Coordinates of N, CA and C in Angstrom, one line a residue:
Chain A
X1 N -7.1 -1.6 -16.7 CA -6.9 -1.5 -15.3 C -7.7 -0.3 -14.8
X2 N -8.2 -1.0 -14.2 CA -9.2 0.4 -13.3 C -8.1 1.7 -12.2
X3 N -8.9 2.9 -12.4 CA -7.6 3.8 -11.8 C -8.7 5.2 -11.1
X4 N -8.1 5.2 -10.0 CA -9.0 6.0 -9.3 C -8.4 7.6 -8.9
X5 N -9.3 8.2 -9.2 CA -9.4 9.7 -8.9 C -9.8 10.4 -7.9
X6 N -9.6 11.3 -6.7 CA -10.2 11.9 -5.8 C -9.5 13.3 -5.6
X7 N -10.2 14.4 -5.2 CA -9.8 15.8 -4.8 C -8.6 15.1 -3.5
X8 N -7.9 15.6 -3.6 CA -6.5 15.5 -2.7 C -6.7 16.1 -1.3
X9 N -7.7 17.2 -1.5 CA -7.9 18.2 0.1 C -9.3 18.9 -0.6
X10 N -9.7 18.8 1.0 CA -11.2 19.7 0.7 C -11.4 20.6 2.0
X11 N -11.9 21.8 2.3 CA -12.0 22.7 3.4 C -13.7 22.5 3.5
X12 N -14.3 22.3 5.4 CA -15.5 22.6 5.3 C -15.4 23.4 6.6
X13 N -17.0 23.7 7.2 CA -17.1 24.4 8.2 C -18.1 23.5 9.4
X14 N -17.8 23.6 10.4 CA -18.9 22.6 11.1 C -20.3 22.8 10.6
X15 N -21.3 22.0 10.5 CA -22.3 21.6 10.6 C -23.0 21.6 8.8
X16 N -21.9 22.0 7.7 CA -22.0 21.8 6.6 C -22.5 20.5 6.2
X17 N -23.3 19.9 5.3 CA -22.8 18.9 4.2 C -21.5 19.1 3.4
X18 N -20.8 17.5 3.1 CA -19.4 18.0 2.3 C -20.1 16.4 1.2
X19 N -19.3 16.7 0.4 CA -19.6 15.4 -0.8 C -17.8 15.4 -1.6
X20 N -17.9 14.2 -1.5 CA -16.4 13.8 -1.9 C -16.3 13.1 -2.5
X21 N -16.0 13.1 -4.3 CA -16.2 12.4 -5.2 C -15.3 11.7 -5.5
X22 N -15.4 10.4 -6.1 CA -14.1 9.3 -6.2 C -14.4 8.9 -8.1
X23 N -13.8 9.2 -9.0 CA -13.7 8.7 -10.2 C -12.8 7.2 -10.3
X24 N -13.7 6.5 -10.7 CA -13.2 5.3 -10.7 C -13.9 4.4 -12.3
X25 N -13.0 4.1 -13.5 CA -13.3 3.6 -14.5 C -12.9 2.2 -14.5
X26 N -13.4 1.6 -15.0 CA -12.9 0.0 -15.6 C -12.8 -0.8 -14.0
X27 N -13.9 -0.2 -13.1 CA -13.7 -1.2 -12.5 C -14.5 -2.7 -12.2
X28 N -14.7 -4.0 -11.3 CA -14.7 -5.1 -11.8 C -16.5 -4.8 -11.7
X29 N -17.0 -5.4 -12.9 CA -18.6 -5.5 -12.4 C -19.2 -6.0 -11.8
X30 N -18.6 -6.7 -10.7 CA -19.6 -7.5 -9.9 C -18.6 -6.9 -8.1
X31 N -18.2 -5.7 -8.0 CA -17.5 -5.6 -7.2 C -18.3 -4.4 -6.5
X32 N -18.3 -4.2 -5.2 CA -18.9 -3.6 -4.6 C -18.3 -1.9 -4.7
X33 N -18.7 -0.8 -4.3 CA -18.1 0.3 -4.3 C -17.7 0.6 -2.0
X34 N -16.9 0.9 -1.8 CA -16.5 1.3 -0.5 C -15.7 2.3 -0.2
X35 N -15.8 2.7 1.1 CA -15.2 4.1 1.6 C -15.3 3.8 2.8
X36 N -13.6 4.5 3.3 CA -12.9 4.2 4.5 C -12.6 5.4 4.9
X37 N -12.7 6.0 6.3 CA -12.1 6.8 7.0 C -10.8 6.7 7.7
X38 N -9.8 7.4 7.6 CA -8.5 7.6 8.1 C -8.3 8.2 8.7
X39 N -7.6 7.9 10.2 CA -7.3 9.4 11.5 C -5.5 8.8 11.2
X40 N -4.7 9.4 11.6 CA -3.9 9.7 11.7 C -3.4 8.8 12.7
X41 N -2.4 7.6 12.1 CA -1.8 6.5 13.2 C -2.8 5.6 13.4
X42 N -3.8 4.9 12.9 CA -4.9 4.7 12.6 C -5.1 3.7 11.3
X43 N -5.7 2.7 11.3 CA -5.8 1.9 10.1 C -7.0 2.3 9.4
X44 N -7.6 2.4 8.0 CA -8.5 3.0 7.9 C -9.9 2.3 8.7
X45 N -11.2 2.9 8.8 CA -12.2 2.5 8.8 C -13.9 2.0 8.0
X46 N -14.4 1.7 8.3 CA -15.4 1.6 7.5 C -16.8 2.5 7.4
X47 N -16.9 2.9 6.4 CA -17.9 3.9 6.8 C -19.1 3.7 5.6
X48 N -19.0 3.3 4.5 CA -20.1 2.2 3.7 C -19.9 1.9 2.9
X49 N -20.9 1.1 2.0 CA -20.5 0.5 0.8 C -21.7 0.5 0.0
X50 N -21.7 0.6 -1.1 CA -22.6 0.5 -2.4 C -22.3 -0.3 -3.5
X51 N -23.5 -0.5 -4.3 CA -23.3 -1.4 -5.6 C -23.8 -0.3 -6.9
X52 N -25.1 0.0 -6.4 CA -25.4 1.3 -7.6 C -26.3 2.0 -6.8
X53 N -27.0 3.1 -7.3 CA -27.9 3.9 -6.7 C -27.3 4.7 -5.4
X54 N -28.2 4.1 -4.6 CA -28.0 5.2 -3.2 C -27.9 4.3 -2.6
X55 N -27.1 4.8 -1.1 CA -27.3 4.2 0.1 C -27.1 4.7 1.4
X56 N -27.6 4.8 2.1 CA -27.7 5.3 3.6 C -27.6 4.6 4.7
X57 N -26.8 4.9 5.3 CA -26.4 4.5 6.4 C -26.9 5.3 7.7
X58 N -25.7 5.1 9.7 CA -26.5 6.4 10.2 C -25.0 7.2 10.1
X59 N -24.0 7.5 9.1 CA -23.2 8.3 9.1 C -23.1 9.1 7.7
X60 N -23.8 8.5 6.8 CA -23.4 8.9 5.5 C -24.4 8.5 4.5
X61 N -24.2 8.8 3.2 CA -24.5 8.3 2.2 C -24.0 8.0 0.9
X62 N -23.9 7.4 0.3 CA -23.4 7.0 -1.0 C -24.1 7.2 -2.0
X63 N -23.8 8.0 -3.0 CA -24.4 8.0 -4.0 C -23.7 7.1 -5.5
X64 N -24.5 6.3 -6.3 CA -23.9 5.6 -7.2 C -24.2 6.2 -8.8
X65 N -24.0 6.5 -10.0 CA -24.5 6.6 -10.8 C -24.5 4.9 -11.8
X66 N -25.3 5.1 -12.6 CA -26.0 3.6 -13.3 C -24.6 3.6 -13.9
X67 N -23.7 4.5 -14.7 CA -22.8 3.7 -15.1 C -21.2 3.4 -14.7
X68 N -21.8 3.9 -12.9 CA -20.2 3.3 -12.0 C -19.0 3.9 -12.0
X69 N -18.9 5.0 -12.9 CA -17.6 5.2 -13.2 C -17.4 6.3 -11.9
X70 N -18.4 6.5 -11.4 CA -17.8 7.6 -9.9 C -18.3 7.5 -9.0
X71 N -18.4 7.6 -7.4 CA -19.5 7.7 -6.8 C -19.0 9.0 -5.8
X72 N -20.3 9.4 -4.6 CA -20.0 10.0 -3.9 C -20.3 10.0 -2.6
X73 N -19.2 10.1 -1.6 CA -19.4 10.3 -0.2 C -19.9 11.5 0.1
X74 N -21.3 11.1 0.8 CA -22.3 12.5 1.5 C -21.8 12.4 3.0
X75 N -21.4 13.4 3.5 CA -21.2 13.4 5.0 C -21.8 14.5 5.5
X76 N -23.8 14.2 6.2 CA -24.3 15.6 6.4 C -24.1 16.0 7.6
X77 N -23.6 17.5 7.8 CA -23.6 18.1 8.8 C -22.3 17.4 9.5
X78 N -21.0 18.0 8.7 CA -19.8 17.2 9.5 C -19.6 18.1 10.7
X79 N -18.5 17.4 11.9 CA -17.9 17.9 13.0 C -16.8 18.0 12.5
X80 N -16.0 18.3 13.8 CA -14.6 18.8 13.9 C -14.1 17.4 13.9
X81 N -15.0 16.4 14.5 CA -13.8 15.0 14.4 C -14.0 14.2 13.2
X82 N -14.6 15.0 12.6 CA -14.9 14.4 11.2 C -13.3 14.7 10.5
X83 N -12.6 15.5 10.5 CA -11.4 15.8 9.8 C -10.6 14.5 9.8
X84 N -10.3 14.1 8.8 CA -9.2 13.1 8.5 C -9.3 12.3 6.9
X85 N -8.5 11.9 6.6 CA -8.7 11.4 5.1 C -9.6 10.3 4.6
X86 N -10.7 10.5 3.5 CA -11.5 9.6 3.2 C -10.9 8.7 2.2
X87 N -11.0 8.1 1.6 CA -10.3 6.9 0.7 C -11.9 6.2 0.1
X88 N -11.8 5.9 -1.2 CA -13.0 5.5 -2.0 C -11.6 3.5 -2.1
X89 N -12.5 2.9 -2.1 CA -12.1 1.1 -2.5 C -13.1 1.0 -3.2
X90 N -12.3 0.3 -4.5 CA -12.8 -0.6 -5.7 C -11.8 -1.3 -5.8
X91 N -12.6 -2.6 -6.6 CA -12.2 -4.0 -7.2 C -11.9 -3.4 -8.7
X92 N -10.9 -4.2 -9.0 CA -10.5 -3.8 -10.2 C -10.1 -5.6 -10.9
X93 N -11.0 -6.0 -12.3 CA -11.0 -6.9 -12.6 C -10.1 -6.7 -14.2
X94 N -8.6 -8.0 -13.9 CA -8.1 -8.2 -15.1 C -8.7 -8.5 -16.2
X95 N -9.9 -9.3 -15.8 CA -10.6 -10.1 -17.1 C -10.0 -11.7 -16.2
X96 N -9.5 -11.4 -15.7 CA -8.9 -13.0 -14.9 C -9.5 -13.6 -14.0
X97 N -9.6 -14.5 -13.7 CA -9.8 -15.3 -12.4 C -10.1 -14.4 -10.8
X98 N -8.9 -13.7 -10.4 CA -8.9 -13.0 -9.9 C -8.6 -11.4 -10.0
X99 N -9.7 -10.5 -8.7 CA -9.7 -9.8 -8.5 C -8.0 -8.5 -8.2
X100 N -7.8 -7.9 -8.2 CA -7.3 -7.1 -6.6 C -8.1 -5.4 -6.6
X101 N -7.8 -4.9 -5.6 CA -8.6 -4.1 -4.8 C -7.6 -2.9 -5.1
X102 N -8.7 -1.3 -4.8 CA -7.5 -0.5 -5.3 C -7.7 0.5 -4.3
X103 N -7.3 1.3 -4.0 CA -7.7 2.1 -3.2 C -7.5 4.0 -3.8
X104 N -8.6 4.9 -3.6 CA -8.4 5.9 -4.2 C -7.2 6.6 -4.1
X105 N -6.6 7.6 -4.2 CA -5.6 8.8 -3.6 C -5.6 8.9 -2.3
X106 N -7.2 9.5 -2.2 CA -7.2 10.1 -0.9 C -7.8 11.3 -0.5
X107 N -8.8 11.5 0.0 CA -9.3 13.2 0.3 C -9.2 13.8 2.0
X108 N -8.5 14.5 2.0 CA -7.7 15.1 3.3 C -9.4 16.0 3.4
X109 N -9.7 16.4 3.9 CA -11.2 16.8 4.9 C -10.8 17.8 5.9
X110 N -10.6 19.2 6.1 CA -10.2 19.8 7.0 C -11.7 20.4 7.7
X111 N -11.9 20.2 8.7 CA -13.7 21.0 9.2 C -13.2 22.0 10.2
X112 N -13.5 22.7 9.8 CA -13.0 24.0 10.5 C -14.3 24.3 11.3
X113 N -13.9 25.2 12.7 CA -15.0 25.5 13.7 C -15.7 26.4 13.0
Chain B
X1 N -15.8 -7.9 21.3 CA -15.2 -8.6 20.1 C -13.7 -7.9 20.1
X2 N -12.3 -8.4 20.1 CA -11.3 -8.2 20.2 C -11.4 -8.0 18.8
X3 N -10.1 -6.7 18.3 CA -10.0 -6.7 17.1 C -9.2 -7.3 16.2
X4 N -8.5 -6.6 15.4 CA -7.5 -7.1 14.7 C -6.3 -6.9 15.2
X5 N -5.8 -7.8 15.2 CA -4.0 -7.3 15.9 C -3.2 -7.6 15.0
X6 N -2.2 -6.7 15.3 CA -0.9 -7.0 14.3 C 0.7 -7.1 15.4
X7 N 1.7 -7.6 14.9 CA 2.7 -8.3 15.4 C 3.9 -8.3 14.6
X8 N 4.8 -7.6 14.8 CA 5.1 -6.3 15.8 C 4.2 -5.1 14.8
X9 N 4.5 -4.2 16.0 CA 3.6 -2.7 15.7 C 4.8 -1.8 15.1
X10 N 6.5 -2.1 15.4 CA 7.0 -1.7 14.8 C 8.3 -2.6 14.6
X11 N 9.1 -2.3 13.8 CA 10.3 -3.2 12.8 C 11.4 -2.2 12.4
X12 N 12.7 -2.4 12.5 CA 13.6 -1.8 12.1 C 14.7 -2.8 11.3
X13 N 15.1 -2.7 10.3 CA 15.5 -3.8 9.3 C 16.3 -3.3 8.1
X14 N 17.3 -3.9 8.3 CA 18.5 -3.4 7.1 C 18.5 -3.8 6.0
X15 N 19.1 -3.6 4.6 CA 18.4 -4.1 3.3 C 18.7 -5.4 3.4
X16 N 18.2 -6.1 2.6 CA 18.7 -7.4 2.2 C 18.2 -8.5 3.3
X17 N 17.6 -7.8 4.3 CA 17.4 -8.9 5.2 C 15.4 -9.3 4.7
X18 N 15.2 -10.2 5.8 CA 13.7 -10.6 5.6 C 13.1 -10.5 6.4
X19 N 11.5 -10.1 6.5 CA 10.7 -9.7 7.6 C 9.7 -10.5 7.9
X20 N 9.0 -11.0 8.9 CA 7.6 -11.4 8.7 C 6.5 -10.8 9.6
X21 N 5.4 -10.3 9.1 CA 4.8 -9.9 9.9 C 3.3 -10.9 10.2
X22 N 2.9 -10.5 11.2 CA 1.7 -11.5 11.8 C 0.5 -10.7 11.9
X23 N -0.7 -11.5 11.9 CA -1.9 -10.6 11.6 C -3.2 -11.7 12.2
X24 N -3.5 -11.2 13.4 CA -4.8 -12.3 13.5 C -6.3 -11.8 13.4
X25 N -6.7 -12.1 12.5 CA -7.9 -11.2 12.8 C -9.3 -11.8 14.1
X26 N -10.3 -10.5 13.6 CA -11.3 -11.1 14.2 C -12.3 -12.6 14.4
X27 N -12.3 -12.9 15.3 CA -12.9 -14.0 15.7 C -14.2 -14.4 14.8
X28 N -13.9 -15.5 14.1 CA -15.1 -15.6 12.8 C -14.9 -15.5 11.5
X29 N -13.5 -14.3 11.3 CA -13.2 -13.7 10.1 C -12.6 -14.1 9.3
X30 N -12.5 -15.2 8.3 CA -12.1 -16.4 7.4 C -11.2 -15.3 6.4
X31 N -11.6 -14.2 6.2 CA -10.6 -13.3 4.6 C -9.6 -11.9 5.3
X32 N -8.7 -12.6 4.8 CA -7.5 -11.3 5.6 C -6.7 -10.8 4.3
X33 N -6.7 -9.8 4.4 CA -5.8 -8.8 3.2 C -4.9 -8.2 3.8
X34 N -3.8 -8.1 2.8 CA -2.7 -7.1 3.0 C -2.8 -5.6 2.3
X35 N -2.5 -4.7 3.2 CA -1.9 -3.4 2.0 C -0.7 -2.7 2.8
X36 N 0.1 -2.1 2.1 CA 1.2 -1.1 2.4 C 0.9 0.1 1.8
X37 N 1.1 0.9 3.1 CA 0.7 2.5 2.9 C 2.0 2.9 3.2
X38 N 1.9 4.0 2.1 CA 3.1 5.1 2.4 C 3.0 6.3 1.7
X39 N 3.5 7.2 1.9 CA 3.3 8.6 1.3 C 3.1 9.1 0.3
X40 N 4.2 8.2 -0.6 CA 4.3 8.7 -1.8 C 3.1 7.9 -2.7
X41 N 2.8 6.6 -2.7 CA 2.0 5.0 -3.3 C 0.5 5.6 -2.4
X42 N 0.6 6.2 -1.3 CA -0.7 5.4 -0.4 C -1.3 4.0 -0.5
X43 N -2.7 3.7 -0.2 CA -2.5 2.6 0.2 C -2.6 1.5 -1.1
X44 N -1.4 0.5 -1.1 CA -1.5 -0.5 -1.9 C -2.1 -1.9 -1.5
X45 N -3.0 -2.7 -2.2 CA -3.2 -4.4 -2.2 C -2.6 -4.8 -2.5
X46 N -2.0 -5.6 -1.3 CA -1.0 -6.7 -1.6 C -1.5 -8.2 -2.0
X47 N -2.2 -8.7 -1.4 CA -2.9 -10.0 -1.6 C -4.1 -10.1 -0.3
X48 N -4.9 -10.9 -0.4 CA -6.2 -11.5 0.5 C -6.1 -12.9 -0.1
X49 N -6.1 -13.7 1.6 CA -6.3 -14.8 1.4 C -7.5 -15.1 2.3
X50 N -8.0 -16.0 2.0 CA -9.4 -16.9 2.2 C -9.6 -18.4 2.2
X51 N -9.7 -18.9 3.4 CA -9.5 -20.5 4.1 C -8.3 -20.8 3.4
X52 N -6.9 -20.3 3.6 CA -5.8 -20.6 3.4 C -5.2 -20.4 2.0
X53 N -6.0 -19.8 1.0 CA -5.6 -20.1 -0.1 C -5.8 -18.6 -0.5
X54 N -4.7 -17.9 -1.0 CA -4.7 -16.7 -1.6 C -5.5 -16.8 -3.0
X55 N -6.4 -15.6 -3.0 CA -7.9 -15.5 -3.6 C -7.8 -14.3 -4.3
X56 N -7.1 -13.0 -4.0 CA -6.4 -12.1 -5.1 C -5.2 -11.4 -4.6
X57 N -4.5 -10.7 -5.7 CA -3.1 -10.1 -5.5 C -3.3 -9.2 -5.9
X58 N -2.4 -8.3 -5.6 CA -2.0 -7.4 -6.2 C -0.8 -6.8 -7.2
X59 N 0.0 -5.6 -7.2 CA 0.8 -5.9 -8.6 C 2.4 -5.4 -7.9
X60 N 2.6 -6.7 -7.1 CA 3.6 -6.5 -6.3 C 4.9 -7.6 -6.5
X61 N 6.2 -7.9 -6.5 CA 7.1 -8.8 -6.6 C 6.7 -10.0 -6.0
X62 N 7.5 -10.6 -6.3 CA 7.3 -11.8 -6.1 C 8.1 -11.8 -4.1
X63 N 9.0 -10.9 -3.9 CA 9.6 -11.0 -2.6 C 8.8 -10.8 -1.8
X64 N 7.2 -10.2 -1.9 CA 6.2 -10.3 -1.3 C 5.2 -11.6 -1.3
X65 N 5.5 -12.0 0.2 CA 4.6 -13.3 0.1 C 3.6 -13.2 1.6
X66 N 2.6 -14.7 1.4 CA 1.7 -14.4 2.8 C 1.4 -15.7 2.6
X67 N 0.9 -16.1 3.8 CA -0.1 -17.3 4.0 C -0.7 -17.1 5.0
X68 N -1.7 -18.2 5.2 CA -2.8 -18.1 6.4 C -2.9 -19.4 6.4
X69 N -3.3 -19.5 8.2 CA -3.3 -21.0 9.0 C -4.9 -21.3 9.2
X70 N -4.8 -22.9 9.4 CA -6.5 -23.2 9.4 C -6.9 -22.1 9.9
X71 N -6.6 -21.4 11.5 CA -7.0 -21.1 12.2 C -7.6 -19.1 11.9
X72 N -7.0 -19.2 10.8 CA -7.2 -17.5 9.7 C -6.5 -17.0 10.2
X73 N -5.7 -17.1 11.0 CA -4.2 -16.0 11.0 C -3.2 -15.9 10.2
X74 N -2.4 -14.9 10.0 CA -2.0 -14.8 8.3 C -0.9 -14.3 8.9
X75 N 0.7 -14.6 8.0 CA 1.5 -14.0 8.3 C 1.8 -13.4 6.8
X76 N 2.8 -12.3 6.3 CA 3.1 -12.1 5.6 C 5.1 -12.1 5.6
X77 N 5.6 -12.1 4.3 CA 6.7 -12.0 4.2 C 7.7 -11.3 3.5
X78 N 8.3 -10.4 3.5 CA 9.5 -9.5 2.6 C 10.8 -10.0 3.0
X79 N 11.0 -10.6 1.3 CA 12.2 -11.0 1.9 C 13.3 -10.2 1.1
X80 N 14.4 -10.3 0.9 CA 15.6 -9.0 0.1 C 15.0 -7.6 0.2
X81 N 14.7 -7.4 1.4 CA 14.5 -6.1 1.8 C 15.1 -5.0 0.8
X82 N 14.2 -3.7 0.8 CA 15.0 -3.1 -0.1 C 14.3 -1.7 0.7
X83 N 14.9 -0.4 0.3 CA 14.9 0.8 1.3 C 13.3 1.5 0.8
X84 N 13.0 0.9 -0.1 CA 11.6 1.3 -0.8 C 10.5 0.6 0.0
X85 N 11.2 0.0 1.0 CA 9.8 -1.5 1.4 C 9.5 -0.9 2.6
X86 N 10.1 0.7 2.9 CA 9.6 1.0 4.3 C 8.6 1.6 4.2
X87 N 7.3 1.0 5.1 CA 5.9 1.5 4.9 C 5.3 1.4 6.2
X88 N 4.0 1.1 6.2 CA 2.8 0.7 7.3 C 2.2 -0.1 6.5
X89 N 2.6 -1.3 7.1 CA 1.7 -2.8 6.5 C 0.8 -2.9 6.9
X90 N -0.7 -2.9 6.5 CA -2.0 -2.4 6.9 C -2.0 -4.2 6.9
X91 N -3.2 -5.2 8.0 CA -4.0 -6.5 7.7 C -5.4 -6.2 7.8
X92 N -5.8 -6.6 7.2 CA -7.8 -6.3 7.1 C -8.3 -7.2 6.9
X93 N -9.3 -7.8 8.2 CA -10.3 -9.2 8.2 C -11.5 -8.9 7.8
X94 N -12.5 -9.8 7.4 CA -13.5 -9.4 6.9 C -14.4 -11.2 6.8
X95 N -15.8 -10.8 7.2 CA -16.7 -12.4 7.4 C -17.1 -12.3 5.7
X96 N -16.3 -12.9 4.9 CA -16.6 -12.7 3.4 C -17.9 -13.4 2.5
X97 N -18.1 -12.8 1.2 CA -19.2 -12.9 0.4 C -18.4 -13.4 -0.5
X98 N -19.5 -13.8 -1.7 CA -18.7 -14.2 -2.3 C -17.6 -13.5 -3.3
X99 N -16.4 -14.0 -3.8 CA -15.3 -13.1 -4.2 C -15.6 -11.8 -5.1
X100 N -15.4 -10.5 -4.9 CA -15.9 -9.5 -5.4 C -17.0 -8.8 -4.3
X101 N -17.6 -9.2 -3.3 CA -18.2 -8.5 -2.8 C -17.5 -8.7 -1.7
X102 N -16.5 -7.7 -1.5 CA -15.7 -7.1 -0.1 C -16.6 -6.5 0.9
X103 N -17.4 -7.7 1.9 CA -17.9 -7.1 2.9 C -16.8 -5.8 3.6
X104 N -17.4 -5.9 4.9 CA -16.4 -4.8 5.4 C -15.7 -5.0 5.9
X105 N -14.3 -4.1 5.7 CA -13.3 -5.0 6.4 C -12.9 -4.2 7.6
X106 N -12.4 -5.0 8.4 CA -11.7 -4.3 10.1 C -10.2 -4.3 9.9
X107 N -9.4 -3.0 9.9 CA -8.0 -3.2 9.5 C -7.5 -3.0 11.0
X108 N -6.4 -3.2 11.7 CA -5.6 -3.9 12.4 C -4.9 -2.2 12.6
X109 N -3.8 -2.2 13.6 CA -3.1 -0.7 13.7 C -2.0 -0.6 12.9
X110 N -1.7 -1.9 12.2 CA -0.4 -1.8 11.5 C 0.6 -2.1 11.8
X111 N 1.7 -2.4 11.1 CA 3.6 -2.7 11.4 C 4.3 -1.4 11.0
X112 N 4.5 -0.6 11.3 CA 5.6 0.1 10.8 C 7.2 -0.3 10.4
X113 N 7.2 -0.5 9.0 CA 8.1 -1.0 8.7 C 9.1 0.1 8.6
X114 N 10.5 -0.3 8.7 CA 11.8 1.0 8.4 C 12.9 0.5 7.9
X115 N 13.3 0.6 6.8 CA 14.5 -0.7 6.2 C 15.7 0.5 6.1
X116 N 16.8 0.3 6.7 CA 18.1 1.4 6.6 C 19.1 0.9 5.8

């Protein structure tokens, strides 16, 4: 079963780069890698997705390594409304038929002025 | 584009009873998932279904159930409530690929569930 890992809380300052890593093993190989932002009272949102390598969006970037087991959310030059919890999503494959979906811990993001 | 709505936004429910919650997504959006968030778990998959026919689960009892109408609106169900089932029932629609590649999903504000 695939099982996922993320820093619980991270401190930045405005206009920093922050990078927020998600360890994730055994998950499904044909499943995409994703990351959601969370405000408070708030269902999460969508902020991007990857398969391997890189990817860039206009809020972020993903970084993938070749053998999947982690990736990372780049968020350059955060704000103040950037604060709220990131969440890494992976598929996690039994070897069965069907998938289900996992979602990381959770990384709390504080951006300080 | 209206988004995802959910129905009710909040619930108050004693053990042992049963709940259903409703979820319509966006207009176009054939794949709706469930999760339950809570403090201690954060967020859990419960199942996604897709043109009516649930397409994966998660590792949840069986008192958890869902279905979806031609029309892709999805209700879900807890039935023998229990004091552990108080959460925020997250629904997430999504214009899908094929299984395994979770476009993106649009989640909904949630049910606040509260079982006394």
């Amino acid at each position: 079963l695939a099982k996922t890992t993320q820093p619980i809380s991270m401190d930045s300052y405005e206009g920093q780069e922050v990078n927020i890593t998600c360890s994730h093993n055994n998950i499904a190989t044909n499943d995409y890698i994703t990351w959601y932002q969370q405000f408070p009272s708030q269902g999460p949102r969508f902020i991007i997705q990857g398969y391997k390598t890189k990817v860039t969006n206009e809020v972020a970037s993903l970084f993938i390594p070749a053998d999947r087991k982690s990736s990372t959310l780049s968020l350059p030059r955060v704000s103040l409304s950037d604060t709220a919890v990131y969440y890494c999503l992976v598929g996690d494959s039994d070897g069965g038929a069907t998938n289900k979906l996992i979602f990381g811990t959770g990384t709390l993001l504080a951006v300080q002025p | 584009k209206a988004g995802v709505t959910q129905t009710p936004r909040y619930l108050i429910k004693t053990r042992g009873q049963q709940v259903t919650l409703s979820c319509s997504p966006i207009s176009g959006h054939r794949s709706v998932s469930w999760y339950q968030q809570t403090p201690g778990q954060g967020l859990q998959f419960l199942f996604e279904y897709f043109s009516e026919t649930q397409r994966n689960k998660g590792n949840f009892p069986g008192r958890f159930s869902g279905r979806q109408f031609s029309n892709s609106r999805s209700e879900m169900n807890v039935s023998t409530l229990e004091l552990g089932d108080s959460a925020l029932y997250l629904c997430a629609s999504s214009f899908p690929g094929t299984s395994g590649n979770y476009n993106e999903q649009f989640f909904g504000p949630g049910t606040r569930l509260t079982v006394l």
